[in-house]
Short mmCIF file of C-alpha atoms (C1' of nucleotides) in Angstrom, two decimals:
data_model
loop_
_atom_site.label_atom_id
_atom_site.label_comp_id
_atom_site.label_asym_id
_atom_site.label_seq_id
_atom_site.Cartn_x
_atom_site.Cartn_y
_atom_site.Cartn_z
CA MET Z 1 -100.21 104.26 141.24
CA SER Z 2 -99.21 104.80 144.83
CA ARG Z 3 -98.19 107.65 147.09
CA VAL Z 4 -94.48 107.80 147.88
CA LEU Z 5 -92.86 109.86 150.61
CA VAL Z 6 -89.25 110.67 149.69
CA VAL Z 7 -86.98 111.83 152.50
CA ASP Z 8 -83.60 113.28 151.49
CA ASP Z 9 -81.62 116.43 152.14
CA ASP Z 10 -79.94 116.45 148.76
CA VAL Z 11 -82.03 118.83 146.71
CA GLN Z 12 -80.60 117.62 143.45
CA LEU Z 13 -81.42 114.03 144.17
CA LEU Z 14 -84.83 114.97 145.48
CA ARG Z 15 -85.61 116.68 142.20
CA ALA Z 16 -84.47 113.72 140.19
CA LEU Z 17 -86.44 111.28 142.32
CA ARG Z 18 -89.56 113.37 142.16
CA ILE Z 19 -89.42 113.54 138.38
CA THR Z 20 -88.65 109.86 137.93
CA LEU Z 21 -91.28 108.68 140.36
CA ARG Z 22 -93.90 110.96 138.84
CA ALA Z 23 -93.04 109.59 135.43
CA ALA Z 24 -93.54 106.10 136.80
CA GLY Z 25 -97.04 107.05 137.83
CA HIS Z 26 -96.53 107.67 141.52
CA GLU Z 27 -97.74 110.51 143.62
CA VAL Z 28 -94.76 112.09 145.35
CA VAL Z 29 -94.46 113.82 148.70
CA THR Z 30 -91.04 115.05 149.82
CA ALA Z 31 -89.35 115.93 153.08
CA PRO Z 32 -85.84 117.43 153.47
CA ASP Z 33 -85.23 116.30 157.05
CA GLY Z 34 -86.34 113.88 159.73
CA THR Z 35 -88.86 115.95 161.63
CA THR Z 36 -90.79 117.02 158.58
CA ALA Z 37 -90.55 113.45 157.36
CA LEU Z 38 -92.36 112.18 160.44
CA ARG Z 39 -94.91 114.96 160.18
CA GLU Z 40 -95.51 114.37 156.48
CA ALA Z 41 -95.78 110.64 156.98
CA ALA Z 42 -98.54 111.16 159.50
CA ALA Z 43 -100.30 113.78 157.40
CA ALA Z 44 -100.02 112.41 153.88
CA HIS Z 45 -100.51 108.69 154.61
CA PRO Z 46 -98.03 107.46 152.03
CA ASP Z 47 -98.12 103.90 150.75
CA VAL Z 48 -94.34 103.62 150.80
CA VAL Z 49 -91.41 105.64 152.18
CA VAL Z 50 -88.01 106.17 150.56
CA LEU Z 51 -85.71 107.24 153.36
CA ASP Z 52 -82.17 108.59 153.20
CA LEU Z 53 -80.17 107.73 156.30
CA GLY Z 54 -78.00 110.85 156.17
CA LEU Z 55 -80.26 113.62 157.37
CA PRO Z 56 -79.31 116.99 158.87
CA ASP Z 57 -81.36 116.78 162.05
CA LEU Z 58 -82.16 113.24 163.04
CA ASP Z 59 -80.33 110.04 162.34
CA GLY Z 60 -82.08 107.96 159.74
CA THR Z 61 -82.57 105.06 162.11
CA GLU Z 62 -84.37 107.37 164.50
CA VAL Z 63 -86.77 108.33 161.76
CA LEU Z 64 -87.26 104.68 161.05
CA ALA Z 65 -87.93 104.00 164.72
CA GLY Z 66 -90.41 106.84 164.86
CA LEU Z 67 -92.16 105.57 161.75
CA ARG Z 68 -92.36 101.89 162.47
CA PRO Z 69 -94.71 101.74 165.44
CA TRP Z 70 -97.63 102.88 163.35
CA PHE Z 71 -96.56 102.89 159.72
CA THR Z 72 -97.13 99.44 158.28
CA GLY Z 73 -96.16 100.12 154.68
CA PRO Z 74 -92.76 99.32 153.20
CA VAL Z 75 -89.73 101.55 153.83
CA LEU Z 76 -86.86 101.62 151.36
CA VAL Z 77 -83.65 102.98 152.83
CA LEU Z 78 -81.05 104.97 150.88
CA SER Z 79 -77.56 105.44 152.23
CA ALA Z 80 -74.07 106.44 151.19
CA ARG Z 81 -72.60 103.95 153.62
CA ALA Z 82 -71.95 100.53 152.16
CA ASP Z 83 -70.85 98.90 155.35
CA SER Z 84 -72.87 95.77 155.86
CA ARG Z 85 -73.16 96.56 159.55
CA ASP Z 86 -75.25 99.59 158.69
CA LYS Z 87 -77.39 97.53 156.36
CA VAL Z 88 -78.07 94.94 159.01
CA ASP Z 89 -79.02 97.60 161.53
CA ALA Z 90 -81.37 99.37 159.16
CA LEU Z 91 -83.01 96.18 157.95
CA ASP Z 92 -83.51 94.93 161.48
CA ALA Z 93 -84.89 98.30 162.47
CA GLY Z 94 -87.74 97.70 160.07
CA ALA Z 95 -86.48 98.71 156.64
CA ASP Z 96 -87.65 96.58 153.75
CA ASP Z 97 -84.73 97.22 151.47
CA TYR Z 98 -81.39 99.01 151.57
CA VAL Z 99 -79.85 100.72 148.55
CA THR Z 100 -76.40 102.30 148.62
CA LYS Z 101 -75.65 105.56 146.83
CA PRO Z 102 -74.89 106.08 144.13
CA PHE Z 103 -77.60 103.90 142.73
CA ASP Z 104 -79.09 103.24 139.36
CA MET Z 105 -82.50 104.82 139.02
CA ASP Z 106 -83.99 101.87 137.20
CA GLU Z 107 -82.86 99.57 139.96
CA LEU Z 108 -84.44 101.78 142.58
CA LEU Z 109 -87.70 101.75 140.69
CA ALA Z 110 -87.56 97.99 140.36
CA ARG Z 111 -86.88 97.56 144.06
CA LEU Z 112 -89.72 99.92 144.80
CA ARG Z 113 -92.00 97.85 142.63
CA ALA Z 114 -90.86 94.67 144.34
CA VAL Z 115 -91.42 96.11 147.76
CA VAL Z 116 -94.83 97.52 146.94
CA ARG Z 117 -95.94 94.44 145.06
CA ARG Z 118 -96.23 92.30 148.14
CA ARG Z 119 -98.42 94.86 149.82
CA PRO Z 120 -101.97 94.49 148.68
CA ASP Z 121 -102.66 94.87 152.36
CA THR Z 122 -105.98 96.60 152.05
CA PRO Z 123 -107.20 95.32 148.71
CA GLY Z 124 -110.56 96.91 149.19
CA GLU Z 125 -113.20 94.64 150.63
CA PRO Z 126 -113.11 91.20 149.06
CA VAL Z 127 -116.39 90.34 150.67
CA VAL Z 128 -119.72 91.90 149.82
CA VAL Z 129 -122.43 91.85 152.41
CA THR Z 130 -126.12 92.44 151.95
CA GLU Z 131 -129.01 92.05 154.29
CA HIS Z 132 -129.78 88.58 153.02
CA PHE Z 133 -126.54 87.10 151.73
CA THR Z 134 -122.78 87.60 151.58
CA VAL Z 135 -120.39 87.08 148.68
CA ASP Z 136 -116.76 86.36 149.49
CA LEU Z 137 -114.76 86.85 146.30
CA ALA Z 138 -111.48 85.61 147.78
CA ALA Z 139 -112.85 82.44 149.34
CA ARG Z 140 -115.27 81.86 146.48
CA GLN Z 141 -118.10 81.33 148.84
CA VAL Z 142 -121.64 82.57 149.11
CA THR Z 143 -123.75 82.32 152.21
CA VAL Z 144 -127.46 82.98 152.48
CA ASP Z 145 -128.70 83.63 155.98
CA GLY Z 146 -125.42 82.29 157.26
CA VAL Z 147 -125.53 78.94 155.52
CA PRO Z 148 -123.17 78.27 152.62
CA VAL Z 149 -124.75 77.89 149.20
CA ARG Z 150 -123.26 75.88 146.37
CA LEU Z 151 -122.87 77.67 143.07
CA THR Z 152 -121.90 76.05 139.79
CA PRO Z 153 -118.86 77.43 137.96
CA THR Z 154 -120.98 79.38 135.51
CA GLU Z 155 -123.21 80.78 138.20
CA TRP Z 156 -120.16 81.87 140.12
CA ALA Z 157 -118.49 83.49 137.13
CA LEU Z 158 -121.62 85.44 136.40
CA LEU Z 159 -122.22 86.51 139.96
CA SER Z 160 -118.65 87.59 140.57
CA GLU Z 161 -118.73 89.64 137.42
CA LEU Z 162 -121.80 91.45 138.63
CA VAL Z 163 -120.58 91.85 142.19
CA ARG Z 164 -117.24 93.20 141.04
CA ALA Z 165 -119.12 95.94 139.21
CA SER Z 166 -121.21 96.51 142.30
CA GLY Z 167 -123.81 99.17 141.60
CA ARG Z 168 -122.75 99.68 138.00
CA LEU Z 169 -124.67 98.37 135.05
CA VAL Z 170 -123.01 95.54 133.16
CA GLY Z 171 -123.99 95.16 129.53
CA GLN Z 172 -125.21 91.75 128.45
CA ARG Z 173 -122.58 91.59 125.75
CA GLN Z 174 -119.89 92.19 128.34
CA LEU Z 175 -121.33 89.56 130.63
CA LEU Z 176 -121.55 86.98 127.89
CA GLN Z 177 -118.05 87.71 126.74
CA SER Z 178 -116.42 87.49 130.13
CA VAL Z 179 -118.30 84.40 131.28
CA TRP Z 180 -118.77 82.36 128.13
CA GLY Z 181 -116.22 83.89 125.79
CA PRO Z 182 -116.26 86.21 122.79
CA ALA Z 183 -118.12 83.73 120.59
CA TYR Z 184 -121.29 83.83 122.68
CA GLU Z 185 -122.03 87.52 122.55
CA THR Z 186 -125.51 86.99 121.17
CA GLU Z 187 -126.70 84.11 123.34
CA THR Z 188 -128.79 86.25 125.64
CA ASN Z 189 -130.67 83.09 126.47
CA TYR Z 190 -127.89 82.03 128.79
CA LEU Z 191 -128.17 85.20 130.79
CA ARG Z 192 -131.88 84.71 131.38
CA VAL Z 193 -131.41 81.11 132.47
CA TYR Z 194 -128.53 81.77 134.85
CA LEU Z 195 -129.85 84.98 136.27
CA ALA Z 196 -132.98 83.06 137.18
CA GLN Z 197 -130.89 80.40 138.89
CA LEU Z 198 -128.92 82.98 140.82
CA ARG Z 199 -132.07 84.71 141.92
CA ARG Z 200 -133.57 81.44 143.02
CA LYS Z 201 -130.52 80.75 145.14
CA LEU Z 202 -129.89 84.21 146.52
CA GLU Z 203 -132.95 86.43 146.43
CA PRO Z 204 -135.45 86.32 149.29
CA ASP Z 205 -138.23 86.64 146.70
CA PRO Z 206 -136.92 85.46 143.33
CA ALA Z 207 -139.94 86.80 141.47
CA HIS Z 208 -139.25 90.33 142.68
CA PRO Z 209 -135.47 90.70 142.68
CA ARG Z 210 -134.02 93.06 145.20
CA TYR Z 211 -130.35 92.76 144.35
CA LEU Z 212 -130.03 91.32 140.84
CA HIS Z 213 -131.89 93.84 138.72
CA THR Z 214 -132.67 93.64 135.03
CA GLU Z 215 -132.23 96.69 132.84
CA PRO Z 216 -134.30 95.72 129.79
CA GLY Z 217 -132.39 95.88 126.56
CA MET Z 218 -129.14 96.78 128.24
CA GLY Z 219 -127.90 94.42 130.88
CA TYR Z 220 -127.98 93.61 134.57
CA ARG Z 221 -127.00 95.38 137.75
CA PHE Z 222 -126.15 94.22 141.24
CA THR Z 223 -127.18 96.71 143.91
CA PRO Z 224 -125.97 96.00 147.47
CA MET R 1 -87.91 79.39 162.56
CA SER R 2 -88.75 78.89 158.94
CA ARG R 3 -87.93 76.50 156.14
CA VAL R 4 -85.50 77.83 153.56
CA LEU R 5 -84.83 76.34 150.15
CA VAL R 6 -81.33 77.23 149.00
CA VAL R 7 -80.57 76.80 145.30
CA ASP R 8 -76.93 77.05 144.27
CA ASP R 9 -74.46 74.95 142.29
CA ASP R 10 -71.46 76.06 144.32
CA VAL R 11 -70.97 73.29 146.85
CA GLN R 12 -68.73 75.38 149.04
CA LEU R 13 -71.24 78.19 149.27
CA LEU R 14 -74.05 75.73 149.78
CA ARG R 15 -72.26 74.28 152.77
CA ALA R 16 -71.60 77.68 154.26
CA LEU R 17 -75.19 78.76 153.75
CA ARG R 18 -76.56 75.60 155.23
CA ILE R 19 -74.45 75.97 158.36
CA THR R 20 -75.20 79.66 158.80
CA LEU R 21 -78.90 79.30 158.21
CA ARG R 22 -79.12 76.33 160.56
CA ALA R 23 -77.33 78.36 163.20
CA ALA R 24 -79.87 81.11 162.71
CA GLY R 25 -82.61 78.65 163.52
CA HIS R 26 -83.85 77.84 160.04
CA GLU R 27 -84.67 74.52 158.52
CA VAL R 28 -82.66 74.15 155.33
CA VAL R 29 -83.43 72.31 152.11
CA THR R 30 -80.93 72.51 149.26
CA ALA R 31 -80.98 72.03 145.52
CA PRO R 32 -77.95 72.08 143.21
CA ASP R 33 -79.79 72.93 139.99
CA GLY R 34 -83.00 74.33 138.59
CA THR R 35 -85.01 71.20 138.01
CA THR R 36 -84.47 69.79 141.46
CA ALA R 37 -85.13 73.26 142.82
CA LEU R 38 -88.58 73.29 141.27
CA ARG R 39 -89.26 69.78 142.47
CA GLU R 40 -88.05 70.49 145.99
CA ALA R 41 -90.02 73.70 146.14
CA ALA R 42 -93.18 71.81 145.34
CA ALA R 43 -92.38 68.96 147.70
CA ALA R 44 -90.89 70.70 150.72
CA HIS R 45 -93.08 73.80 150.79
CA PRO R 46 -90.38 76.20 151.87
CA ASP R 47 -91.29 79.48 153.46
CA VAL R 48 -88.62 81.31 151.52
CA VAL R 49 -86.31 80.54 148.59
CA VAL R 50 -82.71 81.69 148.16
CA LEU R 51 -81.98 81.35 144.47
CA ASP R 52 -78.69 81.67 142.64
CA LEU R 53 -79.18 82.87 139.09
CA GLY R 54 -76.19 80.98 137.72
CA LEU R 55 -77.31 77.38 137.53
CA PRO R 56 -75.99 74.53 135.39
CA ASP R 57 -79.25 73.46 133.77
CA LEU R 58 -81.84 76.21 133.74
CA ASP R 59 -81.46 79.93 133.73
CA GLY R 60 -82.26 81.41 137.12
CA THR R 61 -85.06 83.52 135.69
CA GLU R 62 -86.66 80.38 134.31
CA VAL R 63 -86.67 78.87 137.77
CA LEU R 64 -88.20 82.06 139.04
CA ALA R 65 -90.83 81.95 136.34
CA GLY R 66 -91.62 78.35 137.18
CA LEU R 67 -91.86 79.17 140.83
CA ARG R 68 -93.88 82.34 140.79
CA PRO R 69 -97.22 81.19 139.47
CA TRP R 70 -97.86 79.16 142.58
CA PHE R 71 -95.19 79.95 145.14
CA THR R 72 -96.35 82.91 147.19
CA GLY R 73 -93.45 83.14 149.61
CA PRO R 74 -90.49 85.48 149.21
CA VAL R 75 -87.63 84.72 146.83
CA LEU R 76 -84.18 86.17 147.44
CA VAL R 77 -81.97 86.12 144.39
CA LEU R 78 -78.19 85.69 144.48
CA SER R 79 -76.08 86.57 141.49
CA ALA R 80 -72.54 87.29 140.48
CA ARG R 81 -73.75 89.86 137.98
CA ALA R 82 -73.97 93.38 139.34
CA ASP R 83 -75.46 94.92 136.24
CA SER R 84 -78.58 96.81 137.24
CA ARG R 85 -80.31 95.52 134.15
CA ASP R 86 -80.13 92.01 135.56
CA LYS R 87 -81.42 93.24 138.88
CA VAL R 88 -84.39 94.94 137.30
CA ASP R 89 -85.24 91.84 135.31
CA ALA R 90 -85.04 89.54 138.31
CA LEU R 91 -87.02 91.86 140.55
CA ASP R 92 -89.73 92.32 137.97
CA ALA R 93 -89.83 88.59 137.41
CA GLY R 94 -90.97 88.22 140.99
CA ALA R 95 -87.85 88.29 143.13
CA ASP R 96 -88.15 90.07 146.45
CA ASP R 97 -84.52 91.00 146.82
CA TYR R 98 -81.32 90.82 144.81
CA VAL R 99 -77.90 90.31 146.38
CA THR R 100 -74.69 90.34 144.37
CA LYS R 101 -71.86 87.95 145.09
CA PRO R 102 -69.67 88.14 146.97
CA PHE R 103 -71.92 89.12 149.80
CA ASP R 104 -71.63 89.52 153.52
CA MET R 105 -73.32 86.70 155.36
CA ASP R 106 -74.77 88.95 158.02
CA GLU R 107 -76.30 91.13 155.39
CA LEU R 108 -77.88 88.16 153.69
CA LEU R 109 -79.38 87.03 156.95
CA ALA R 110 -80.70 90.51 157.64
CA ARG R 111 -82.25 90.71 154.18
CA LEU R 112 -83.75 87.30 154.72
CA ARG R 113 -85.26 88.46 157.98
CA ALA R 114 -86.61 91.60 156.34
CA VAL R 115 -88.15 89.65 153.53
CA VAL R 116 -89.69 87.02 155.77
CA ARG R 117 -90.96 89.57 158.25
CA ARG R 118 -93.34 90.83 155.61
CA ARG R 119 -95.04 87.48 155.33
CA PRO R 120 -97.61 86.69 157.97
CA ASP R 121 -98.36 83.72 155.81
CA THR R 122 -99.70 81.43 158.49
CA PRO R 123 -100.38 83.91 161.24
CA GLY R 124 -100.35 82.41 164.68
CA GLU R 125 -101.51 78.84 164.94
CA PRO R 126 -99.85 76.48 162.48
CA VAL R 127 -102.05 73.64 163.71
CA VAL R 128 -105.61 73.14 162.56
CA VAL R 129 -108.02 71.26 164.78
CA THR R 130 -111.36 69.79 163.83
CA GLU R 131 -113.75 67.63 165.69
CA HIS R 132 -112.32 64.48 164.19
CA PHE R 133 -108.70 65.16 163.36
CA THR R 134 -105.87 67.65 163.75
CA VAL R 135 -103.33 68.85 161.20
CA ASP R 136 -100.02 70.22 162.44
CA LEU R 137 -98.45 72.14 159.57
CA ALA R 138 -95.18 72.79 161.37
CA ALA R 139 -94.63 69.26 162.67
CA ARG R 140 -96.05 67.71 159.50
CA GLN R 141 -98.26 65.40 161.45
CA VAL R 142 -101.87 64.40 161.29
CA THR R 143 -103.76 62.67 164.05
CA VAL R 144 -107.21 61.16 163.79
CA ASP R 145 -109.00 60.62 167.08
CA GLY R 146 -105.67 61.15 168.81
CA VAL R 147 -103.73 58.51 166.93
CA PRO R 148 -101.10 59.59 164.40
CA VAL R 149 -101.81 58.81 160.77
CA ARG R 150 -99.19 58.23 158.11
CA LEU R 151 -99.54 60.30 154.98
CA THR R 152 -97.50 59.84 151.82
CA PRO R 153 -95.57 62.90 150.61
CA THR R 154 -98.11 63.62 147.90
CA GLU R 155 -101.04 63.25 150.26
CA TRP R 156 -99.38 65.62 152.66
CA ALA R 157 -98.60 68.20 150.01
CA LEU R 158 -102.20 68.16 148.88
CA LEU R 159 -103.64 68.32 152.36
CA SER R 160 -101.38 71.10 153.54
CA GLU R 161 -102.25 73.13 150.48
CA LEU R 162 -105.92 72.80 151.28
CA VAL R 163 -105.49 73.42 154.98
CA ARG R 164 -103.38 76.48 154.37
CA ALA R 165 -106.25 77.94 152.40
CA SER R 166 -108.63 76.93 155.14
CA GLY R 167 -112.14 77.89 154.14
CA ARG R 168 -111.10 79.26 150.79
CA LEU R 169 -111.71 77.38 147.60
CA VAL R 170 -108.57 76.16 145.86
CA GLY R 171 -108.83 75.73 142.11
CA GLN R 172 -107.85 72.36 140.74
CA ARG R 173 -105.29 73.97 138.48
CA GLN R 174 -103.70 75.66 141.43
CA LEU R 175 -103.63 72.43 143.40
CA LEU R 176 -102.06 70.50 140.57
CA GLN R 177 -99.52 73.20 140.05
CA SER R 178 -98.41 73.47 143.62
CA VAL R 179 -98.36 69.75 144.35
CA TRP R 180 -97.20 68.19 141.10
CA GLY R 181 -95.72 71.18 139.27
CA PRO R 182 -96.77 73.45 136.44
CA ALA R 183 -96.64 70.69 133.84
CA TYR R 184 -99.51 68.72 135.39
CA GLU R 185 -102.22 71.33 135.21
CA THR R 186 -104.61 69.10 133.35
CA GLU R 187 -104.18 65.83 135.22
CA THR R 188 -107.34 66.15 137.23
CA ASN R 189 -107.21 62.40 137.67
CA TYR R 190 -104.59 62.79 140.35
CA LEU R 191 -106.82 65.03 142.37
CA ARG R 192 -109.64 62.54 142.38
CA VAL R 193 -107.39 59.68 143.39
CA TYR R 194 -105.64 61.51 146.20
CA LEU R 195 -108.68 63.29 147.50
CA ALA R 196 -110.27 59.89 147.85
CA GLN R 197 -107.26 58.64 149.77
CA LEU R 198 -107.26 61.63 152.07
CA ARG R 199 -110.95 61.24 152.73
CA ARG R 200 -110.48 57.57 153.48
CA LYS R 201 -107.80 58.44 156.01
CA LEU R 202 -109.36 61.51 157.58
CA GLU R 203 -113.10 61.70 157.11
CA PRO R 204 -115.41 59.94 159.56
CA ASP R 205 -117.62 59.00 156.61
CA PRO R 206 -115.53 59.09 153.42
CA ALA R 207 -118.60 58.77 151.21
CA HIS R 208 -120.09 61.96 152.64
CA PRO R 209 -117.17 64.31 153.21
CA ARG R 210 -117.54 66.77 156.01
CA TYR R 211 -114.25 68.62 155.70
CA LEU R 212 -112.83 67.99 152.23
CA HIS R 213 -115.55 69.31 149.98
CA THR R 214 -115.70 69.15 146.21
CA GLU R 215 -116.86 72.12 144.21
CA PRO R 216 -117.60 70.57 140.83
CA GLY R 217 -115.77 72.17 137.98
CA MET R 218 -113.85 74.53 140.21
CA GLY R 219 -111.78 72.85 142.88
CA TYR R 220 -111.76 71.69 146.46
CA ARG R 221 -112.27 73.33 149.81
CA PHE R 222 -111.28 72.44 153.35
CA THR R 223 -113.79 73.66 155.88
CA PRO R 224 -112.82 73.33 159.57
"C1'" DA S 1 -82.20 40.65 143.55
"C1'" DG S 2 -86.40 40.77 145.92
"C1'" DG S 3 -90.16 43.04 148.32
"C1'" DC S 4 -92.61 46.90 149.70
"C1'" DG S 5 -94.84 51.23 149.47
"C1'" DT S 6 -95.97 54.94 146.47
"C1'" DC S 7 -97.18 57.01 142.26
"C1'" DT S 8 -99.26 56.77 137.69
"C1'" DT S 9 -102.69 55.37 134.43
"C1'" DG S 10 -106.89 53.53 132.58
"C1'" DA S 11 -111.74 52.27 132.67
"C1'" DC S 12 -116.47 52.46 134.35
"C1'" DG S 13 -120.89 53.96 136.59
"C1'" DG S 14 -123.42 57.61 138.46
"C1'" DG S 15 -124.39 62.12 139.10
"C1'" DT S 16 -124.12 67.11 137.96
"C1'" DC S 17 -124.03 70.84 134.95
"C1'" DC S 18 -124.53 73.10 130.49
"C1'" DT S 19 -127.02 73.70 126.52
"C1'" DT S 20 -131.13 74.19 123.92
"C1'" DG S 21 -135.79 74.73 122.65
"C1'" DA S 22 -140.51 75.87 123.71
"C1'" DC S 23 -143.99 78.54 126.04
"C1'" DG S 24 -146.29 82.42 128.41
"C1'" DC S 25 -145.98 87.05 130.16
"C1'" DC S 26 -145.34 92.03 130.09
"C1'" DC S 27 -144.27 96.09 127.91
"C1'" DG S 28 -143.86 99.47 124.24
"C1'" DC S 29 -145.07 100.39 119.53
"C1'" DC S 30 -147.68 100.51 115.46
"C1'" DG C 1 -156.62 96.75 120.10
"C1'" DG C 2 -153.29 93.89 117.80
"C1'" DC C 3 -148.45 92.87 117.39
"C1'" DG C 4 -143.60 91.93 118.30
"C1'" DG C 5 -139.50 91.95 121.02
"C1'" DG C 6 -137.42 91.09 125.29
"C1'" DC C 7 -137.70 88.60 129.50
"C1'" DG C 8 -138.71 84.73 132.93
"C1'" DT C 9 -139.67 79.84 133.47
"C1'" DC C 10 -139.40 75.00 132.72
"C1'" DA C 11 -137.81 70.58 131.14
"C1'" DA C 12 -135.01 67.25 128.62
"C1'" DG C 13 -131.02 65.71 126.24
"C1'" DG C 14 -126.28 65.15 126.20
"C1'" DA C 15 -121.69 66.35 127.51
"C1'" DC C 16 -118.75 66.63 131.16
"C1'" DC C 17 -117.00 65.78 135.75
"C1'" DC C 18 -116.41 63.10 139.87
"C1'" DG C 19 -115.74 58.94 142.85
"C1'" DT C 20 -114.12 54.34 142.75
"C1'" DC C 21 -111.39 50.40 141.76
"C1'" DA C 22 -107.53 47.93 140.19
"C1'" DA C 23 -103.44 46.93 137.75
"C1'" DG C 24 -98.93 48.33 136.17
"C1'" DA C 25 -94.59 51.22 136.77
"C1'" DC C 26 -91.28 53.14 139.53
"C1'" DG C 27 -88.06 53.95 143.24
"C1'" DC C 28 -86.21 52.69 147.70
"C1'" DC C 29 -84.81 49.75 151.34
"C1'" DT C 30 -83.34 45.45 152.97
#
DNA sequence: AGGCGTCTTGACGGGTCCTTGACGCCCGCC
DNA sequence: GGCGGGCGTCAAGGACCCGTCAAGACGCCT
């Protein structure tokens, strides 16, 4: 699911966290102290850091300060100290959440989920660019030679389905099902009509498609 | 700094929160129960919601569920229940943080800062300028050719939703949900009526919109 | 209570989009 | 060489959606 760097000097807890996080589908990297934590963070490029404040070498806030200038992902702080002053300091130092030991494992996982959830920071590239046109999935806009082109809802549904599978072949049954619904699996007519419309709007030479290819008997393929 | 919607039925606490948040530089909107909370959230467009789970009318998780489909900002949950099961449920329902009562006010503020920090929702300029009119999201003001224009609350909610998504297409369902609430998803009539009003007030030639474009069957798009 | 502005609701005309059928072409197969 | 299936193209009908207008309902302020 995502790569987690766990920083803690308690070997017992580290073991437990590693097992639990693995079971939850995460990739786990561990560090027993602050210096290795900083090194591992730079080397392993984790998506999220779970950081204990009580470390043998460095103070936890120092680790946080060393992390924050370049690490943009969420940091979840663990600490035995329940004083709200400590919480405020850690949160203002850049922590995204603060959990006091002892903690419930399910709660930690939930907080981890919450903190990771709002981080689709690099959700791949939501815009596909070719030599002749661009498709912006997020903005729902297509431009050909820089000028916006209007697509009808069906045209858009079909195109986005193909673009999302960029390079891969999409079976006609799958296309029909996802655009028109399960009851239209056999209406291959629709595909021919709408593929033609898309080609007319997007392809430089609609008669000889360069991007929207037909695989006879199987389906269609968008090649960037 | 940012607009906070505080939902709590405890008048005492509400007062305290309002004062503290104001002092911290926030704009505060309050709601004493779930239904007004949902209405206020749609009307006031808060940047962040502080939500007590113990409400007189609706269950807090219901409010959360009503909020989440369209409200993208952070939600900080307050609760008297410290059971980690409740925390997990709330966090997985879309809450960004969970604070148990009684809580330290400084800690709440710090958690609020942490949770807001993550949201570069309207990065930089909260004012959109076109050749014919300007929209100031923060000041809630629209000027056409330099003269201020009065917008009704609904008109403003609709316009700000479109302007916030500047360039991106906003589905009619999403618009209806965020302006009128989840129960109005099918009332596409409203969109037609209010889009016409906005065009009449903003567009140089309302019959041929230059900024507020219609994408038939899908939604509307504001293009600067 | 009255008046005003705002929101809701309904109806209508015009335009767009989806559906559907027919036709010709190309290819592989008999 | 003839044949059939799959594909591309075109056009027309009808359903759906949008813009527009106006009247009624509602809440708020005076």
